Coordinates of C-alpha atoms in Angstrom, one line a residue:
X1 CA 229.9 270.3 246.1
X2 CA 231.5 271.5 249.3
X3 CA 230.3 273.7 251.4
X4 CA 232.8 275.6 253.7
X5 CA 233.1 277.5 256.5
X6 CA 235.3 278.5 259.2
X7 CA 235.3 278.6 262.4
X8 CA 236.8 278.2 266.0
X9 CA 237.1 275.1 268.2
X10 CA 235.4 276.3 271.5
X11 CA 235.7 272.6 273.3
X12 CA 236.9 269.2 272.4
X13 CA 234.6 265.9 273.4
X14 CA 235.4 263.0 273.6
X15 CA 238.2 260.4 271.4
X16 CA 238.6 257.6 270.4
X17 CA 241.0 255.8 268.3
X18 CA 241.7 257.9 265.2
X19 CA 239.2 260.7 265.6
X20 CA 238.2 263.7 267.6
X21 CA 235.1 264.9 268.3
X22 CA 234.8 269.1 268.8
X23 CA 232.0 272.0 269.3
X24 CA 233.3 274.6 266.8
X25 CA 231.5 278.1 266.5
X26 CA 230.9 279.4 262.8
X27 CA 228.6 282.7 262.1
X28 CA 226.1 279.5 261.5
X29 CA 225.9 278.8 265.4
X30 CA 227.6 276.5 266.8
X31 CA 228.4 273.1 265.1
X32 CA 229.2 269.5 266.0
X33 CA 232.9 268.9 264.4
X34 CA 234.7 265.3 263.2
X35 CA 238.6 266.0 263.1
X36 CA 241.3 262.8 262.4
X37 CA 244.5 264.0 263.4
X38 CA 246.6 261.9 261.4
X39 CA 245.3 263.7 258.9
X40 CA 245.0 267.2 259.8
X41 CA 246.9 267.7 263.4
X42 CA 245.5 267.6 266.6
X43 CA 242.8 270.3 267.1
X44 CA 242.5 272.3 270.6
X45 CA 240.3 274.8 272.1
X46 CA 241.3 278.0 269.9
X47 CA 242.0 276.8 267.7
X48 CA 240.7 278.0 264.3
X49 CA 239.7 275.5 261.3
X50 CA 238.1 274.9 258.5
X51 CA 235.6 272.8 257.7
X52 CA 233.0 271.4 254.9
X53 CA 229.4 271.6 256.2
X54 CA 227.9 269.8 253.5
X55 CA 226.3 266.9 254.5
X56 CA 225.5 268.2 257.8
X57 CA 223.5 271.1 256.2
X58 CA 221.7 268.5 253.9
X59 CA 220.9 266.1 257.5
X60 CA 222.6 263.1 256.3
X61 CA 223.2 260.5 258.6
X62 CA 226.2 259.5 256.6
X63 CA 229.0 261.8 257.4
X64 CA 226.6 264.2 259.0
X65 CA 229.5 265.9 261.3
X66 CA 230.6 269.3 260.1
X67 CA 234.8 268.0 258.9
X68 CA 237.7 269.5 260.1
X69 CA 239.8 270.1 256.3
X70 CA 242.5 272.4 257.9
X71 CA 243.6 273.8 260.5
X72 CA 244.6 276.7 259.0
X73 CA 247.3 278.8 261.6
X74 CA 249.0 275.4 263.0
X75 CA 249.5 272.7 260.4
X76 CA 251.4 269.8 261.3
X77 CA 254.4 268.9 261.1
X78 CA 255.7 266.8 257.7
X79 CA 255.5 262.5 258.6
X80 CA 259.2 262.1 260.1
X81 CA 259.8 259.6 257.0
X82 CA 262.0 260.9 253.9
X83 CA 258.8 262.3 251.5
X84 CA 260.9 262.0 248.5
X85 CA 261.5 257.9 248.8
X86 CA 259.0 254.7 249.1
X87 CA 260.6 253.2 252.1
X88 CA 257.3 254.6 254.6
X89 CA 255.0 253.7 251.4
X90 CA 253.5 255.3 248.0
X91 CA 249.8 253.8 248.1
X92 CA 247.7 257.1 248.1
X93 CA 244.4 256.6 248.9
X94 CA 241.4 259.1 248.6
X95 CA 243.6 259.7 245.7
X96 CA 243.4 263.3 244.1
X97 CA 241.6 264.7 247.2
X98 CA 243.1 267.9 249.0
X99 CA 243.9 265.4 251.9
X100 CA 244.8 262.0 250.1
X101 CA 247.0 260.3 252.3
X102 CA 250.0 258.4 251.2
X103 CA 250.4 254.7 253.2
X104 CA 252.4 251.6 253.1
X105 CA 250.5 249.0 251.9
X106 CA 251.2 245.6 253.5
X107 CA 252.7 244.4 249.5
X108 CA 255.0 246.8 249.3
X109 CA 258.3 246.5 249.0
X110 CA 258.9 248.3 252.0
X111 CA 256.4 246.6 253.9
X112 CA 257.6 244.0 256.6
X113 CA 254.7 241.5 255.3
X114 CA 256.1 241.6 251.1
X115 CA 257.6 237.9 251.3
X116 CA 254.5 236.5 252.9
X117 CA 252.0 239.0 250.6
X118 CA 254.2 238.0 247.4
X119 CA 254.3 234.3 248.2
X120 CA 250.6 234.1 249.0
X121 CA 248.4 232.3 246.9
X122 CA 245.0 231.8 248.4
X123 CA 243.3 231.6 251.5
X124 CA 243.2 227.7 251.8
X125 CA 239.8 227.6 252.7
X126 CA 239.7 230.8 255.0
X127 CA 235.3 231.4 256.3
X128 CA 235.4 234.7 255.3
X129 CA 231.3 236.7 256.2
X130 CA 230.0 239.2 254.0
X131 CA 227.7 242.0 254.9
X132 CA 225.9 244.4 253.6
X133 CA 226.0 246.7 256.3
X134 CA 228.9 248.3 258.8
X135 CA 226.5 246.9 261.7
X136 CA 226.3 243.7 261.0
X137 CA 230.1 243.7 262.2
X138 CA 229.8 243.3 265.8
X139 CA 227.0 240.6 265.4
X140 CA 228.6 238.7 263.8
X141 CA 232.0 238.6 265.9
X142 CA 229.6 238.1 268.3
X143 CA 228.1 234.7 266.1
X144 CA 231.6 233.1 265.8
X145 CA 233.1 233.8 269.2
X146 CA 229.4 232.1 271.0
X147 CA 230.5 229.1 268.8
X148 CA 234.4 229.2 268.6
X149 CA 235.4 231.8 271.5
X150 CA 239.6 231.6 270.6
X151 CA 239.0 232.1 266.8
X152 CA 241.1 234.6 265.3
X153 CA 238.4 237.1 263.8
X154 CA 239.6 239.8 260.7
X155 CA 238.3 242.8 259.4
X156 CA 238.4 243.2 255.7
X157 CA 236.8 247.1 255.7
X158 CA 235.8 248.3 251.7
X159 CA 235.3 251.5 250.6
X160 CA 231.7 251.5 249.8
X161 CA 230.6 254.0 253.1
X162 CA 233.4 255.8 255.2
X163 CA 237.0 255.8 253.6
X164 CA 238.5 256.8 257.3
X165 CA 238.2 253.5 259.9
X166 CA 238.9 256.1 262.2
X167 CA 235.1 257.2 262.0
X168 CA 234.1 253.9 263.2
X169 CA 233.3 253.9 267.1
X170 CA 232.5 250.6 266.9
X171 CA 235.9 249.3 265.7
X172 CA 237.7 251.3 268.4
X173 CA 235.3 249.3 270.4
X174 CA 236.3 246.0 269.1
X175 CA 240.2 246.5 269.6
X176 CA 241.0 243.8 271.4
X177 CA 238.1 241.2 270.2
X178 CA 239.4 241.6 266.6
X179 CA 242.8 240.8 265.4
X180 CA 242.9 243.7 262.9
X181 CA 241.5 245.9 260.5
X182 CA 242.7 245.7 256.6
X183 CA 241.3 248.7 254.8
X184 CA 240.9 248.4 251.1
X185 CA 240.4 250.3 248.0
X186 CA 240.3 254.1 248.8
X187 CA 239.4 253.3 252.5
X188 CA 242.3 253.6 254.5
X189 CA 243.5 253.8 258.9
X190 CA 243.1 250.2 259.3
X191 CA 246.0 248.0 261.0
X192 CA 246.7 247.1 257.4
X193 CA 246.5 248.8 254.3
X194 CA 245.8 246.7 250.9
X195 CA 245.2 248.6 247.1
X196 CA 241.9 245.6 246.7
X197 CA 239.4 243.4 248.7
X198 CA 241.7 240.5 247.0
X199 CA 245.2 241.7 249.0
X200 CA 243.3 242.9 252.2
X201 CA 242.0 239.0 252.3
X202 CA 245.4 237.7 251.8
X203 CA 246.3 239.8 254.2
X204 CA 243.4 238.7 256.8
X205 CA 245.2 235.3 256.5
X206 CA 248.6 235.1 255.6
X207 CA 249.5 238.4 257.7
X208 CA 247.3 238.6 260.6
X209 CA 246.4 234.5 260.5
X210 CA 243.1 234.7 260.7
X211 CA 241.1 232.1 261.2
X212 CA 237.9 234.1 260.2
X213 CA 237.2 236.8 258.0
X214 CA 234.7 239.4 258.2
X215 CA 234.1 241.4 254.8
X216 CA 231.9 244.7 255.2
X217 CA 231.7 248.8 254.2
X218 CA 232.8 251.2 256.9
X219 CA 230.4 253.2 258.5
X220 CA 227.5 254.2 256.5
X221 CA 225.5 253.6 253.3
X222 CA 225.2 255.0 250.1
X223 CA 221.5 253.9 248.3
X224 CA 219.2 256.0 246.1
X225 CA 216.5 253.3 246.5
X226 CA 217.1 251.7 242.7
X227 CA 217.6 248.2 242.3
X228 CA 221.5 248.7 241.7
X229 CA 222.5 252.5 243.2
X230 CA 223.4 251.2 246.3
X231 CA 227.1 250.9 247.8
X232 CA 226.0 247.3 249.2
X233 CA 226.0 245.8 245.5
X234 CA 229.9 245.4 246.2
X235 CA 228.9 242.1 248.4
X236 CA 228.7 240.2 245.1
X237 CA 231.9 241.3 244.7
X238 CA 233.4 240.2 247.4
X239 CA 231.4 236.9 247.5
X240 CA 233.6 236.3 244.2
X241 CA 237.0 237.8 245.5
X242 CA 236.6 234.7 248.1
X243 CA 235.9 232.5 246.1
X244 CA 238.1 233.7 243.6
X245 CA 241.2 233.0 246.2
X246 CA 240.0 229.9 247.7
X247 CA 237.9 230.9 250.4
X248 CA 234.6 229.9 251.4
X249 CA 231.8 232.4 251.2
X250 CA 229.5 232.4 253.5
X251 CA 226.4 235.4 253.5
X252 CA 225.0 237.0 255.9
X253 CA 221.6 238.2 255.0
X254 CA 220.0 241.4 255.6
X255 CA 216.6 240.9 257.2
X256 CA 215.3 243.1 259.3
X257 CA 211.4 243.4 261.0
X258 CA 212.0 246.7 262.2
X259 CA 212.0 248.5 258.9
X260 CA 209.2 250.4 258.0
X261 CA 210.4 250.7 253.9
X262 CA 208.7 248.0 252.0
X263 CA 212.0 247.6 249.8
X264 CA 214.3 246.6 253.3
X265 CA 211.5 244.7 255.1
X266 CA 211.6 241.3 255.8
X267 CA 214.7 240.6 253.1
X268 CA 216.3 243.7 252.0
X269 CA 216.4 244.1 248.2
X270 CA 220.2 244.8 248.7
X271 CA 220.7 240.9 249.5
X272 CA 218.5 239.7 246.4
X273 CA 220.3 242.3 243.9
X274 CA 224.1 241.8 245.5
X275 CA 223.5 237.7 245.9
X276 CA 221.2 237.2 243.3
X277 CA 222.6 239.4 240.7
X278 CA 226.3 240.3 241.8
X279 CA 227.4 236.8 242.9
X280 CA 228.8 234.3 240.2
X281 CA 230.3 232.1 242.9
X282 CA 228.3 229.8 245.2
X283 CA 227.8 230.9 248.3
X284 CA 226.8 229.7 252.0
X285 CA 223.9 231.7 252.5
X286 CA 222.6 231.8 256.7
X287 CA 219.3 232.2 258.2
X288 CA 218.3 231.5 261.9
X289 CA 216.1 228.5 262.7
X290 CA 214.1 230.7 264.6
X291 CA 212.6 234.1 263.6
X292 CA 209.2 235.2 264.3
X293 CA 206.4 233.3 262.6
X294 CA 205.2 235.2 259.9
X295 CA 208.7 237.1 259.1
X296 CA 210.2 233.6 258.6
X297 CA 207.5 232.8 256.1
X298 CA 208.4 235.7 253.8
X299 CA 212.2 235.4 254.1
X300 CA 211.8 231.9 253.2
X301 CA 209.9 232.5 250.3
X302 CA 212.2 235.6 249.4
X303 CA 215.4 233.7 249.9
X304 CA 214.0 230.9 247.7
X305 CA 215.4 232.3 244.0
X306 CA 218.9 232.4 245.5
X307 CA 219.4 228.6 246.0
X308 CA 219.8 228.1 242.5
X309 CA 223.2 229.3 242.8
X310 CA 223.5 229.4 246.8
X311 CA 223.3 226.8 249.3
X312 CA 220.9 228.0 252.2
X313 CA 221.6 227.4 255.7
X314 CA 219.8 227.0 258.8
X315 CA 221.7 227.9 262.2
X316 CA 220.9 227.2 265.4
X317 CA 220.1 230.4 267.5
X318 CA 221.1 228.7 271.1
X319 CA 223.1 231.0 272.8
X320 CA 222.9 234.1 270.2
X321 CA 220.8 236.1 272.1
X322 CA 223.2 235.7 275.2
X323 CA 226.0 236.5 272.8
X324 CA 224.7 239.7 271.2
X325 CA 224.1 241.1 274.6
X326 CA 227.2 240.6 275.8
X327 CA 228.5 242.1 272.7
X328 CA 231.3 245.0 274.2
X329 CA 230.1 247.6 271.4
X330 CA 226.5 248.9 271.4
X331 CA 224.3 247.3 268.4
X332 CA 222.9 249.6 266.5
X333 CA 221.7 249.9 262.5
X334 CA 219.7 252.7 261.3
X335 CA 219.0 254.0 264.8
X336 CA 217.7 250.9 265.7
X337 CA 219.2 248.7 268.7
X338 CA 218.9 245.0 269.2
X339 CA 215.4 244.9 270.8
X340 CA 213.9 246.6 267.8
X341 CA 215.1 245.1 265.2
X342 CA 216.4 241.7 266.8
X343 CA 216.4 239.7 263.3
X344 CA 218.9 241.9 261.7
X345 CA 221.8 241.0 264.4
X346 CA 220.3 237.7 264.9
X347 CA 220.9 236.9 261.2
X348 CA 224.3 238.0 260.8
X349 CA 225.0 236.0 264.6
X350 CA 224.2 233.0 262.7
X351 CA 226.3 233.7 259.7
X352 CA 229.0 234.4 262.6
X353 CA 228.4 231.4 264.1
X354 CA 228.1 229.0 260.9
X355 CA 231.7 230.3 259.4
X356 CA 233.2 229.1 263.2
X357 CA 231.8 225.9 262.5
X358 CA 233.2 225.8 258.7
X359 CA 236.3 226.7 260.7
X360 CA 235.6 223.3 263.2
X361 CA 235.2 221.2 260.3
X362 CA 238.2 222.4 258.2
X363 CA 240.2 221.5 261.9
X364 CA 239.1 218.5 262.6
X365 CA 239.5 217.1 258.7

């Protein structure tokens, strides 16, 4: 359960879009404090809030700041919309929270986008990537834009790790390499806001034209290290939602050499269980034509199972290297960067790079 405390912002770090970061002193010491002002107000040096400690206490890595809940002695003030109408939106997310937040989602009646969201009907053949992981995001931007640099790249975020996109430095990273961020589900601060994978995709196409979609959890992983308790297992899920709509999945593999757990090395067990398992449609599923000798030999043999309902695909790696360097937001998954554990973001390059060239051969037809 939570575990509060209060305390007293003695600086404020550093921003980015959505969040800010604070060092806040509690009769624990001093702690290292997330706060989303959209959410809360804008916290300053003095101020005094209150936060749950939780799952810093416990040394998670997911949500492992100490959370500004309040700030007690200067809330904000009320949105400047009419709270007792729908006109600004009645999609709560986080629902039945303390701080559930109430949005327009991009079907609403009030939303701008209702006559293109009510008359859409699929994604006519929209690539749309699915990853396991919150890191795989940036390589596989990376992927399409070394193959198609003036494709039109969407964010589909789920709900599986963080509900804020605000937590996500790497998104405030990508502004301007991305063409928006739909958040889905209870997750919620993207450009867009859709109540289900299936109406943050028609969104991703019908709202912000994208010709690519990229379908991932925010920030973080929930996994107890059992075939199924892990939030990753909603990749099936979203395999089907493309196909479902008309879309063509295409999956980008979690394989990693830098893992020292036997159940994530080589290819993850999350990929076999959420392909494998979770998956009902057929899906495009990418590996590199290059990856060290004797990881390639036990990927291949792992992957193997999947083609009965998958189609496996080799990519070229020409160029992804390059491509993931130049990348304008650090790489990073489970602490490790793209020199030690240069499979991982060379896997999900590829599956980048193959959806741009589903999106060649859907142009040129």
């Amino acid at each position: 359960m939570v575990r509060w405390r209060s305390g007293t912002v003695t600086r404020v770090r550093r921003r980015w879009r959505g969040a800010v970061e604070l060092d806040v002193r509690t009769p624990d010491g001093e702690l290292r404090a997330l706060a989303y002002p959209q959410l809360t107000g804008d916290p300053e040096a003095g101020d005094r809030v209150l936060l749950n400690v939780g799952a810093l206490v416990m040394g998670l890595g997911t949500g492992g700041y100490a959370l500004v809940v309040a700030l007690p002695d200067r809330l904000p003030a009320d949105p400047a919309a009419d709270g007792s109408t729908r006109d600004a939106g009645h999609l709560v997310k986080a629902r039945y929270t303390p701080l559930q937040p109430i949005l327009l989602g991009v079907d609403e009646e009030a939303s701008p986008y209702r006559a293109a969201m009510a008359a859409a009907e699929g994604l006519d053949g929209l690539p749309v990537v699915t990853a396991d992981l919150h890191s795989a995001l940036p390589a596989i931007l990376a992927g399409v834009h070394a193959e198609r640099p003036d494709a039109r790249v969407a964010y589909v975020m789920t709900d599986g790790g963080a509900l804020p996109a605000w937590f996500s430095r790497t998104l405030d990273g990508l502004r301007g390499h991305l063409v928006g961020t739909v958040t889905t589900g209870q997750a919620f601060g993207g450009d867009l806001e859709a109540g289900t994978v299936h109406t943050g995709l028609l969104a991703a196409r019908h709202v912000l034209k994208a010709d690519v979609a990229v379908v991932t959890q925010g920030p973080g992983n929930l996994g107890t290290g059992t075939t199924w308790g892990f939030s990753g297992v909603a990749v099936g899920e979203a395999v089907n939602a493309v196909a479902a709509l008309g879309g063509r999945p295409v999956g980008s593999l979690r394989v990693s050499a830098g893992d020292a757990r036997a159940r994530h090395h080589g290819l993850s067990h999350h990929s076999l269980t959420a392909y494998g398992r979770v998956a009902l449609a057929r899906a495009d599923l990418v590996l590199p034509t290059e990856l060290p000798a004797g990881l390639d030999t036990d990927v291949a043999a792992a992957v193997a199972p999947l083609t009965v309902r998958h189609r496996l695909i080799r990519v070229p790696v020409a160029g992804l290297d390059e491509a993931l360097r130049a990348s304008p937001v650090t790489l990073s998954t489970m602490g490790r960067g793209l020199d030690a554990d240069h499979a991982y973001f060379l896997t999900a390059a590829a599956a980048g790079r193959h959806a741009a060239t589903l999106l060649a051969a859907a142009t040129s037809a």
